[in-house]
Tab-separated table of C-alpha atoms and ligand atoms in Angstrom:
chain	number	residue	atom	x	y	z
A	349	UNK	CA	8.373	147.471	15.345
A	350	UNK	CA	11.085	148.503	17.822
A	351	UNK	CA	11.786	151.784	16.072
A	352	UNK	CA	8.017	152.349	15.873
A	353	UNK	CA	7.790	151.837	19.640
A	354	UNK	CA	10.730	154.183	20.225
A	355	UNK	CA	9.095	156.830	18.095
A	356	UNK	CA	5.847	156.520	19.998
A	357	UNK	CA	7.681	156.776	23.316
A	358	UNK	CA	8.925	160.202	22.321
A	359	UNK	CA	5.378	161.497	22.049
A	360	UNK	CA	3.229	162.625	24.950
A	361	UNK	CA	0.823	160.098	26.440
A	362	UNK	CA	-2.181	161.755	24.809
A	363	UNK	CA	-0.515	161.942	21.432
A	364	UNK	CA	0.527	158.293	21.682
A	365	UNK	CA	-3.069	157.269	22.092
A	366	UNK	CA	-4.479	159.542	19.414
A	367	UNK	CA	-2.015	161.291	17.135
A	368	UNK	CA	-4.737	163.218	15.294
A	369	UNK	CA	-4.112	164.916	12.034
A	370	UNK	CA	-3.031	168.534	12.475
A	371	UNK	CA	-6.169	170.487	11.687
A	372	UNK	CA	-4.309	173.751	12.155
A	373	UNK	CA	-1.516	172.796	9.753
A	374	UNK	CA	0.442	175.899	8.841
A	375	UNK	CA	-0.106	177.630	5.566
A	376	UNK	CA	3.476	176.927	4.500
A	377	UNK	CA	3.285	173.192	5.087
A	378	UNK	CA	1.437	171.077	2.588
A	379	UNK	CA	2.781	167.839	4.032
A	380	UNK	CA	0.482	165.963	6.357
A	381	UNK	CA	1.876	164.793	9.670
A	382	UNK	CA	1.914	161.053	9.317
A	383	UNK	CA	3.207	159.272	12.400
A	384	UNK	CA	2.945	155.530	12.841
A	385	UNK	CA	-0.030	154.438	14.901
A	386	UNK	CA	-0.779	151.341	16.925
A	387	UNK	CA	-3.477	152.622	19.302
A	388	UNK	CA	-7.130	151.631	19.460
A	389	UNK	CA	-9.114	151.464	16.233
A	390	UNK	CA	-12.860	152.062	15.748
A	391	UNK	CA	-14.363	149.098	13.865
A	392	UNK	CA	-17.133	150.399	11.626
A	393	UNK	CA	-19.911	148.754	9.611
A	394	UNK	CA	-21.422	150.839	6.830
A	395	UNK	CA	-25.192	150.589	6.329
A	396	UNK	CA	-26.291	151.583	2.816
A	397	UNK	CA	-23.759	150.814	0.105
A	398	UNK	CA	-24.826	153.614	-2.258
A	399	UNK	CA	-22.883	156.465	-3.755
A	400	UNK	CA	-21.929	158.221	-0.511
A	401	UNK	CA	-21.324	154.969	1.373
A	402	UNK	CA	-18.898	154.025	-1.400
A	403	UNK	CA	-17.053	157.335	-1.026
A	404	UNK	CA	-16.782	156.924	2.742
A	405	UNK	CA	-15.470	153.361	2.384
A	406	UNK	CA	-12.785	154.485	-0.088
A	407	UNK	CA	-11.696	157.376	2.135
A	408	UNK	CA	-11.592	155.128	5.199
A	409	UNK	CA	-8.827	153.084	3.607
A	410	UNK	CA	-6.459	155.942	4.532
A	411	UNK	CA	-7.705	156.186	8.132
A	412	UNK	CA	-5.478	155.287	11.058
A	413	UNK	CA	-8.072	155.104	13.799
A	414	UNK	CA	-11.146	153.867	11.939
A	415	UNK	CA	-11.453	150.659	9.949
A	416	UNK	CA	-14.240	149.313	7.762
A	417	UNK	CA	-15.033	145.881	9.199
A	418	UNK	CA	-18.660	145.215	8.229
A	419	UNK	CA	-21.498	145.984	5.830
A	420	UNK	CA	-25.289	146.158	6.003
A	421	UNK	CA	-27.135	146.082	2.692
A	422	UNK	CA	-30.254	144.702	1.042
A	423	UNK	CA	-28.340	143.820	-2.139
A	424	UNK	CA	-26.323	140.562	-1.957
A	425	UNK	CA	-24.260	141.414	-5.071
A	426	UNK	CA	-23.067	144.676	-3.506
A	427	UNK	CA	-22.123	142.829	-0.322
A	428	UNK	CA	-20.050	140.366	-2.377
A	429	UNK	CA	-18.230	143.209	-4.163
A	430	UNK	CA	-17.444	145.007	-0.939
A	431	UNK	CA	-16.330	141.774	0.725
A	432	UNK	CA	-13.744	141.107	-1.930
A	433	UNK	CA	-12.661	144.749	-2.203
A	434	UNK	CA	-12.312	145.358	1.537
A	435	UNK	CA	-11.658	141.862	2.827
A	436	UNK	CA	-14.825	141.663	4.910
A	437	UNK	CA	-15.666	138.195	6.297
A	438	UNK	CA	-19.162	136.665	5.944
A	439	UNK	CA	-19.751	136.927	9.681
A	440	UNK	CA	-19.627	140.758	9.431
A	441	UNK	CA	-22.255	141.033	6.669
A	442	UNK	CA	-25.890	141.808	7.430
A	443	UNK	CA	-29.098	142.785	5.670
A	444	UNK	CA	-31.886	145.142	6.762
A	445	UNK	CA	-33.798	142.276	8.396
A	446	UNK	CA	-31.045	140.833	10.559
A	447	UNK	CA	-28.699	143.728	11.372
A	448	UNK	CA	-29.911	143.799	14.993
A	449	UNK	CA	-27.518	140.854	15.382
A	450	UNK	CA	-24.535	143.224	15.282
A	451	UNK	CA	-25.141	143.225	19.033
A	452	UNK	CA	-23.159	139.980	19.303
A	453	UNK	CA	-20.360	140.966	16.949
A	454	UNK	CA	-17.142	142.170	18.614
A	455	UNK	CA	-15.757	143.123	15.177
A	456	UNK	CA	-18.201	146.032	14.993
A	457	UNK	CA	-18.058	148.995	17.408
A	458	UNK	CA	-20.141	151.437	15.401
A	459	UNK	CA	-22.571	151.492	12.484
A	460	UNK	CA	-22.458	154.353	9.958
A	461	UNK	CA	-26.001	154.865	8.591
A	462	UNK	CA	-25.802	156.141	4.984
A	463	UNK	CA	-29.314	155.432	3.693
A	464	UNK	CA	-32.121	157.729	2.473
A	465	UNK	CA	-33.024	160.377	5.064
A	466	UNK	CA	-36.404	159.051	6.169
A	467	UNK	CA	-34.890	155.678	7.106
A	468	UNK	CA	-32.312	157.135	9.521
A	469	UNK	CA	-34.656	157.372	12.522
A	470	UNK	CA	-35.726	153.724	12.702
A	471	UNK	CA	-32.304	152.404	11.707
A	472	UNK	CA	-30.504	154.484	14.346
A	473	UNK	CA	-32.976	153.313	16.986
A	474	UNK	CA	-32.261	149.689	16.052
A	475	UNK	CA	-28.481	150.158	16.081
A	476	UNK	CA	-28.684	151.849	19.492
A	477	UNK	CA	-30.829	148.997	20.785
A	478	UNK	CA	-28.153	146.604	19.559
A	479	UNK	CA	-25.692	148.454	21.805
A	480	UNK	CA	-23.455	149.897	19.066
A	481	UNK	CA	-22.354	153.519	18.571
A	482	UNK	CA	-23.992	155.295	15.646
A	483	UNK	CA	-22.730	157.688	13.023
A	484	UNK	CA	-25.683	158.942	10.996
A	485	UNK	CA	-25.612	160.876	7.756
A	486	UNK	CA	-27.130	164.328	7.455
A	487	UNK	CA	-29.907	165.228	7.750
A	488	UNK	CA	-29.951	163.200	10.936
A	489	UNK	CA	-33.727	162.729	10.520
A	490	UNK	CA	-36.609	164.363	8.674
A	491	UNK	CA	-37.856	166.496	11.581
A	492	UNK	CA	-36.869	167.587	15.085
A	493	UNK	CA	-39.261	165.189	16.816
A	494	UNK	CA	-37.515	162.212	15.219
A	495	UNK	CA	-34.118	163.724	15.979
A	496	UNK	CA	-34.961	164.062	19.656
A	497	UNK	CA	-36.133	160.429	19.766
A	498	UNK	CA	-32.821	159.322	18.265
A	499	UNK	CA	-30.859	161.292	20.859
A	500	UNK	CA	-32.968	159.803	23.667
A	501	UNK	CA	-32.582	156.257	22.321
A	502	UNK	CA	-28.793	156.557	22.106
A	503	UNK	CA	-28.569	158.118	25.549
A	504	UNK	CA	-30.707	155.328	27.055
A	505	UNK	CA	-28.601	152.678	25.307
A	506	UNK	CA	-25.393	154.441	26.475
A	507	UNK	CA	-24.009	154.655	22.958
A	508	UNK	CA	-22.703	157.729	21.170
A	509	UNK	CA	-24.613	159.352	18.313
A	510	UNK	CA	-22.620	161.404	15.801
A	511	UNK	CA	-23.808	163.087	12.597
A	512	UNK	CA	-21.696	162.921	9.436
A	513	UNK	CA	-20.809	166.633	9.335
A	514	UNK	CA	-17.548	166.242	7.413
A	515	UNK	CA	-16.988	170.014	7.057
A	516	UNK	CA	-16.504	170.302	10.820
A	517	UNK	CA	-13.041	168.806	10.363
A	518	UNK	CA	-12.033	170.530	7.107
A	519	UNK	CA	-8.822	172.571	7.545
A	520	UNK	CA	-9.764	175.766	5.632
A	521	UNK	CA	-13.166	175.842	7.312
A	522	UNK	CA	-11.474	175.484	10.699
A	523	UNK	CA	-9.037	178.280	9.856
A	524	UNK	CA	-11.920	180.691	9.186
A	525	UNK	CA	-13.510	179.620	12.474
A	526	UNK	CA	-10.182	180.184	14.242
A	527	UNK	CA	-9.878	183.665	12.729
A	528	UNK	CA	-13.430	184.569	13.725
A	529	UNK	CA	-12.890	183.318	17.287
A	530	UNK	CA	-9.619	185.265	17.514
A	531	UNK	CA	-11.477	188.449	16.548
A	532	UNK	CA	-9.565	188.816	13.280
A	533	UNK	CA	-12.794	189.498	11.380
A	534	UNK	CA	-14.105	191.860	14.051
A	535	UNK	CA	-17.803	191.955	14.871
A	536	UNK	CA	-19.614	189.553	12.576
A	537	UNK	CA	-22.380	191.299	10.642
A	538	UNK	CA	-23.327	189.046	7.725
A	539	UNK	CA	-23.092	185.543	6.310
A	540	UNK	CA	-24.151	184.354	2.895
A	541	UNK	CA	-24.608	180.621	2.229
A	542	UNK	CA	-25.409	179.442	-1.280
A	543	UNK	CA	-26.005	175.691	-1.437
A	544	UNK	CA	-27.438	174.021	-4.472
A	545	UNK	CA	-27.069	171.935	-7.580
A	546	UNK	CA	-29.258	170.924	-10.488
A	547	UNK	CA	-30.747	167.540	-9.740
A	548	UNK	CA	-31.025	165.817	-13.094
A	549	UNK	CA	-31.650	162.147	-12.200
A	550	UNK	CA	-35.378	162.258	-11.499
A	551	UNK	CA	-35.526	158.574	-10.500
A	552	UNK	CA	-33.705	159.318	-7.239
A	553	UNK	CA	-35.196	158.848	-3.765
A	554	UNK	CA	-34.300	162.523	-3.274
A	555	UNK	CA	-37.484	163.458	-5.167
A	556	UNK	CA	-39.654	161.070	-3.149
A	557	UNK	CA	-41.020	162.833	-0.062
A	558	UNK	CA	-41.568	159.490	1.690
A	559	UNK	CA	-37.826	158.734	1.562
A	560	UNK	CA	-36.290	162.206	1.463
A	561	UNK	CA	-38.519	163.905	4.025
A	562	UNK	CA	-38.454	167.088	1.932
A	563	UNK	CA	-36.424	168.463	-0.934
A	564	UNK	CA	-33.269	170.475	-1.498
A	565	UNK	CA	-33.363	172.002	1.991
A	566	UNK	CA	-32.976	168.591	3.672
A	567	UNK	CA	-30.236	167.491	1.331
A	568	UNK	CA	-28.110	170.497	0.371
A	569	UNK	CA	-29.651	173.561	2.043
A	570	UNK	CA	-28.679	172.014	5.374
A	571	UNK	CA	-25.053	172.954	4.532
A	572	UNK	CA	-25.968	176.652	4.483
A	573	UNK	CA	-27.920	176.291	7.750
A	574	UNK	CA	-25.120	174.422	9.490
A	575	UNK	CA	-22.481	176.696	7.927
A	576	UNK	CA	-24.248	179.857	9.093
A	577	UNK	CA	-24.106	178.497	12.642
A	578	UNK	CA	-20.450	177.448	12.677
A	579	UNK	CA	-19.248	180.448	10.689
A	580	UNK	CA	-21.084	183.039	12.818
A	581	UNK	CA	-20.558	181.025	16.009
A	582	UNK	CA	-24.017	181.654	17.461
A	583	UNK	CA	-27.433	180.015	17.366
A	584	UNK	CA	-30.091	181.834	15.294
A	585	UNK	CA	-33.096	183.310	17.082
A	586	UNK	CA	-35.434	183.821	14.148
A	587	UNK	CA	-35.979	182.655	10.595
A	588	UNK	CA	-37.864	183.892	7.548
A	589	UNK	CA	-38.211	181.897	4.340
A	590	UNK	CA	-39.722	182.043	0.867
A	591	UNK	CA	-40.150	179.105	-1.488
A	592	UNK	CA	-39.978	179.258	-5.276
A	593	UNK	CA	-41.102	176.372	-7.469
A	594	UNK	CA	-40.587	176.585	-11.230
A	595	UNK	CA	-41.020	172.872	-12.047
A	596	UNK	CA	-44.053	171.348	-10.343
A	597	UNK	CA	-43.799	168.131	-12.353
A	598	UNK	CA	-40.349	167.278	-10.941
A	599	UNK	CA	-40.695	168.844	-7.493
A	600	UNK	CA	-43.992	167.541	-6.234
A	601	UNK	CA	-45.900	168.401	-3.052
A	602	UNK	CA	-43.561	168.395	-0.060
A	603	UNK	CA	-40.363	168.334	-2.143
A	604	UNK	CA	-38.888	171.835	-2.195
A	605	UNK	CA	-37.026	172.995	-5.280
A	606	UNK	CA	-35.707	176.390	-4.125
A	607	UNK	CA	-35.971	178.130	-0.768
A	608	UNK	CA	-34.423	181.441	0.198
A	609	UNK	CA	-34.104	181.906	3.915
A	610	UNK	CA	-32.718	184.373	6.394
A	611	UNK	CA	-31.515	183.664	9.919
A	612	UNK	CA	-31.153	186.308	12.609
A	613	UNK	CA	-28.486	185.909	15.304
A	614	UNK	CA	-28.441	187.329	18.833
A	615	UNK	CA	-25.313	189.434	18.188
A	616	UNK	CA	-27.086	191.223	15.340
A	617	UNK	CA	-25.628	189.251	12.420
A	618	UNK	CA	-27.933	188.091	9.642
A	619	UNK	CA	-27.462	185.074	7.374
A	620	UNK	CA	-28.963	185.126	3.902
A	621	UNK	CA	-29.096	181.703	2.287
A	622	UNK	CA	-30.270	179.912	-0.821
A	623	UNK	CA	-31.072	176.215	-1.098
A	624	UNK	CA	-31.902	174.707	-4.478
A	625	UNK	CA	-32.120	171.598	-6.635
A	626	UNK	CA	-32.480	173.663	-9.776
A	627	UNK	CA	-29.227	175.641	-10.230
A	628	UNK	CA	-25.596	174.686	-10.536
A	629	UNK	CA	-22.536	176.666	-9.399
A	630	UNK	CA	-23.962	177.383	-5.953
A	631	UNK	CA	-21.470	176.396	-3.269
A	632	UNK	CA	-20.291	179.588	-1.588
A	633	UNK	CA	-19.916	180.848	1.974
A	634	UNK	CA	-19.131	184.494	2.651
A	635	UNK	CA	-18.593	185.792	6.175
A	636	UNK	CA	-18.316	189.518	6.780
A	637	UNK	CA	-17.204	191.330	9.920
A	638	UNK	CA	-16.297	194.932	10.639
A	639	UNK	CA	-12.570	194.155	10.406
A	640	UNK	CA	-12.455	191.677	7.547
A	641	UNK	CA	-14.064	188.895	5.543
A	642	UNK	CA	-13.699	185.233	4.627
A	643	UNK	CA	-14.937	183.518	1.501
A	644	UNK	CA	-15.029	179.771	0.821
A	645	UNK	CA	-15.711	178.926	-2.830
A	646	UNK	CA	-16.363	176.031	-3.121
A	647	UNK	CA	-17.373	175.792	0.501
A	648	UNK	CA	-18.830	172.323	1.094
A	649	UNK	CA	-18.162	170.165	-1.972
A	650	UNK	CA	-15.794	167.235	-1.677
A	651	UNK	CA	-12.923	169.569	-2.306
A	652	UNK	CA	-10.387	170.838	-2.483
A	653	UNK	CA	-12.154	173.655	-0.696
A	654	UNK	CA	-10.796	177.027	-1.777
A	655	UNK	CA	-10.908	180.248	0.129
A	656	UNK	CA	-9.542	183.663	0.871
A	657	UNK	CA	-9.832	186.267	3.556
A	658	UNK	CA	-8.909	189.953	3.782
A	659	UNK	CA	-5.427	188.646	4.717
A	660	UNK	CA	-4.998	186.536	1.584
A	661	UNK	CA	-5.545	183.075	0.180
A	662	UNK	CA	-6.187	180.101	2.485
A	663	UNK	CA	-3.565	177.418	1.867
A	664	UNK	CA	-4.311	174.683	4.405
A	665	UNK	CA	-3.840	171.234	2.855
A	666	UNK	CA	-6.606	169.186	1.283
A	667	UNK	CA	-7.180	165.770	2.808
A	668	UNK	CA	-10.180	163.634	1.798
A	669	UNK	CA	-12.897	164.979	4.101
A	670	UNK	CA	-14.193	161.557	5.054
A	671	UNK	CA	-10.694	160.354	6.022
A	672	UNK	CA	-10.230	163.145	8.568
A	673	UNK	CA	-13.855	162.853	9.665
A	674	UNK	CA	-13.634	159.137	10.431
A	675	UNK	CA	-10.299	159.409	12.233
A	676	UNK	CA	-11.619	162.287	14.332
A	677	UNK	CA	-14.894	160.487	14.998
A	678	UNK	CA	-12.914	157.458	16.182
A	679	UNK	CA	-11.225	159.783	18.665
A	680	UNK	CA	-14.594	161.158	19.814
A	681	UNK	CA	-16.078	157.690	20.280
A	682	UNK	CA	-13.059	155.869	21.711
A	683	UNK	CA	-11.350	158.639	23.683
A	684	UNK	CA	-14.026	161.313	24.286
A	685	UNK	CA	-12.108	163.742	22.096
A	686	UNK	CA	-13.942	167.088	21.882
A	687	UNK	CA	-14.187	168.440	18.308
A	688	UNK	CA	-13.834	172.163	17.567
A	689	UNK	CA	-17.345	172.178	16.072
A	690	UNK	CA	-19.704	169.592	17.618
A	691	UNK	CA	-20.915	166.615	15.585
A	692	UNK	CA	-23.236	165.046	18.158
A	693	UNK	CA	-26.955	164.420	17.999
A	694	UNK	CA	-27.727	167.783	19.632
A	695	UNK	CA	-25.886	169.494	16.771
A	696	UNK	CA	-27.964	167.543	14.249
A	697	UNK	CA	-31.135	168.361	16.170
A	698	UNK	CA	-30.477	172.135	16.015
A	699	UNK	CA	-30.324	171.942	12.221
A	700	UNK	CA	-33.571	169.945	12.181
A	701	UNK	CA	-35.312	172.546	14.363
A	702	UNK	CA	-34.190	175.235	11.920
A	703	UNK	CA	-35.363	173.137	8.960
A	704	UNK	CA	-38.781	172.690	10.612
A	705	UNK	CA	-38.949	176.460	11.172
A	706	UNK	CA	-37.891	177.283	7.585
A	707	UNK	CA	-40.668	175.083	6.197
A	708	UNK	CA	-43.150	176.629	8.650
A	709	UNK	CA	-42.063	180.160	7.744
A	710	UNK	CA	-42.250	179.513	4.001
A	711	UNK	CA	-45.755	178.090	4.454
A	712	UNK	CA	-47.078	180.796	6.764
A	713	UNK	CA	-45.230	183.723	5.172
A	714	UNK	CA	-44.152	184.989	8.586
A	715	UNK	CA	-41.038	185.221	10.733
A	716	UNK	CA	-40.657	182.255	13.105
A	717	UNK	CA	-38.859	182.557	16.438
A	718	UNK	CA	-36.359	179.840	17.345
A	719	UNK	CA	-35.475	178.597	20.806
A	720	UNK	CA	-32.310	176.618	20.268
A	721	UNK	CA	-30.147	177.497	23.238
B	1530	LIG	P1	-27.749	156.605	-2.701
B	1530	LIG	O1	-29.096	156.484	-3.333
B	1530	LIG	O2	-26.567	156.647	-3.576
B	1530	LIG	O3	-27.535	155.432	-1.653
B	1530	LIG	C1	-28.533	155.067	-0.731
B	1530	LIG	C2	-28.332	153.617	-0.339
B	1530	LIG	O4	-29.392	153.252	0.550
B	1530	LIG	C3	-28.375	152.672	-1.530
B	1530	LIG	O5	-27.345	151.732	-1.439
B	1530	LIG	C4	-29.735	151.986	-1.396
B	1530	LIG	O6	-29.732	150.669	-1.902
B	1530	LIG	C5	-29.911	151.986	0.114
B	1530	LIG	N1	-31.291	151.841	0.551
B	1530	LIG	C6	-31.687	151.110	1.605
B	1530	LIG	N2	-33.015	151.125	1.729
B	1530	LIG	C7	-33.485	151.873	0.724
B	1530	LIG	C8	-34.794	152.262	0.327
B	1530	LIG	N3	-35.893	151.864	1.001
B	1530	LIG	N4	-34.906	153.045	-0.738
B	1530	LIG	C9	-33.836	153.489	-1.423
B	1530	LIG	N5	-32.553	153.154	-1.099
B	1530	LIG	C10	-32.405	152.351	-0.030
B	1530	LIG	O7	-27.826	157.902	-1.768
B	1530	LIG	P2	-26.585	158.666	-1.149
B	1530	LIG	O8	-26.261	159.828	-1.999
B	1530	LIG	O9	-25.522	157.712	-0.821
B	1530	LIG	O10	-27.252	159.272	0.194
B	1530	LIG	C11	-27.426	158.493	1.361
B	1530	LIG	C12	-27.386	159.393	2.597
B	1530	LIG	O11	-26.125	160.025	2.659
B	1530	LIG	C13	-28.425	160.514	2.608
B	1530	LIG	O12	-28.892	160.730	3.907
B	1530	LIG	C14	-27.645	161.717	2.130
B	1530	LIG	O13	-28.155	162.953	2.626
B	1530	LIG	C15	-26.283	161.438	2.716
B	1530	LIG	N6	-25.194	162.065	1.949
B	1530	LIG	C16	-24.271	162.777	2.619
B	1530	LIG	C17	-23.228	163.372	1.935
B	1530	LIG	C18	-22.178	164.132	2.675
B	1530	LIG	O14	-21.336	164.758	2.032
B	1530	LIG	N7	-22.145	164.079	3.999
B	1530	LIG	C19	-23.155	163.239	0.552
B	1530	LIG	C20	-24.113	162.493	-0.107
B	1530	LIG	C21	-25.134	161.901	0.604
C-alpha cells in the first residue's frame, strides 16, 4: 500500500484522481498503461441482463473506475446467476416493478439501461426520478420527442445522462478523428458508412416495432449516422433516403430492412450510408479528404477494429470497448471529464433527429432539411 501511495504521489493531482487509459497510445506501444488506482469508483447497476448487458458486465470486470454493484431484471434466475458470478448482495437486486427504490441505495450511483429500445424512455425517466445518473444504450429512444423528454427529466433531476456510444472511446477511431482535426486528411469531401448484418433469429424483439421502434436503422444504421458525424466533424444539414424491402414477411410494417441514406454537411462533404438487417459483411467506414483518406474495416464491431490511412496501417491497441467506455464514463460522471466525442443526451438526440428525418425522407421521397446546431 505504501509503495502504491508513493507511486500515486509522483503523478499530477489530476492524474492521481483519474489516471485514464491513454487513448492516444503510440503506434509502437501495444502495452496499456496500467497504474494502480485508489480514487473514486462509479457504482453501477445494470438494467436488462440480456446479451449486451452480459458483455458489458464481463468487460467491467477489468475497469478501474467503474464497478458492477447491482442488477435490475424481471428474471429471478438471471439475478441469481449474476449474484454468484459478480458477488452482488440481495439488497442491490431489483425488478422492473421496484427499481425506483434504488433511490435509497448508496451502493448504486448510476443505472445502465440495456433493454429493448422502446423501453429506454420510461426507464430512464424513472431512474432520473430516483436521483441516479443514467447510462442508456443506443438508440437512446425511438424518436427525438422522447429523447428530448429524457434530457429534460435528467436535467430537472440534476443527474447525468450518457448514451452507450462505445466507439467514442475506441483508440483507432480516435486516431482518425485526431488526424482529421489536425488537417492531415485535408478538406473532407466524402464519408461512406456501411452498417449491417443479416438478422436470422426472427423471434427477437428487434423485429417487433412496439419494442424496437423501427428496424435496422435504429439498431445498426445508427452507427453509420453517428460515425458520419464524428468522422466528418460537422452536423448534417440535409438528408435523403430510400428504403428497400425484399422480405415483407420478416420485416413488417414499421420495421425497416434496408435503407440507403445520404447526409449533406455544411462544409460541402457528403456521407453515403447503408443500413440493413439483410446482408452480412457490412461494417466499413471510409473518410476521404483532398490530402488523404482513412478506412476502418471493421469499423464498429466489438473489435479489434482494423484500419489504415494514406500514411499506413493503424496500430493503436485493442482494449475491450466497454472497459474503456465504462472507465471514461466514470470520469465524466464523477469528475466532469470532457470526452473527445460527446456521449451525452444531446449527442443521442442529434442521432434521433436524423433517424426521424431519414424515415420521413424515405416515406416522402424528398430531401429533408435538418436543424441540429
Ligand atoms: P437482448 O434481447 O439480448 O436483451 C434485452 C434484455 O432486456 C433481456 O434481458 C430481456 O429480458 C430484457 N427485457 C426487459 N423487458 C423486456 C421486454 N418487455 N421485452 C423484451 N426484453 C425485455 O438485447 P440486447 O442485444 O442486449 O439489446 C439491448 C439494448 O442494447 C438495445 O437497446 C440495443 O440497441 C443495445 N445494444 C447495444 C450494443 C452496443 O454495442 N452498444 C450492442 C447490442 C445491443
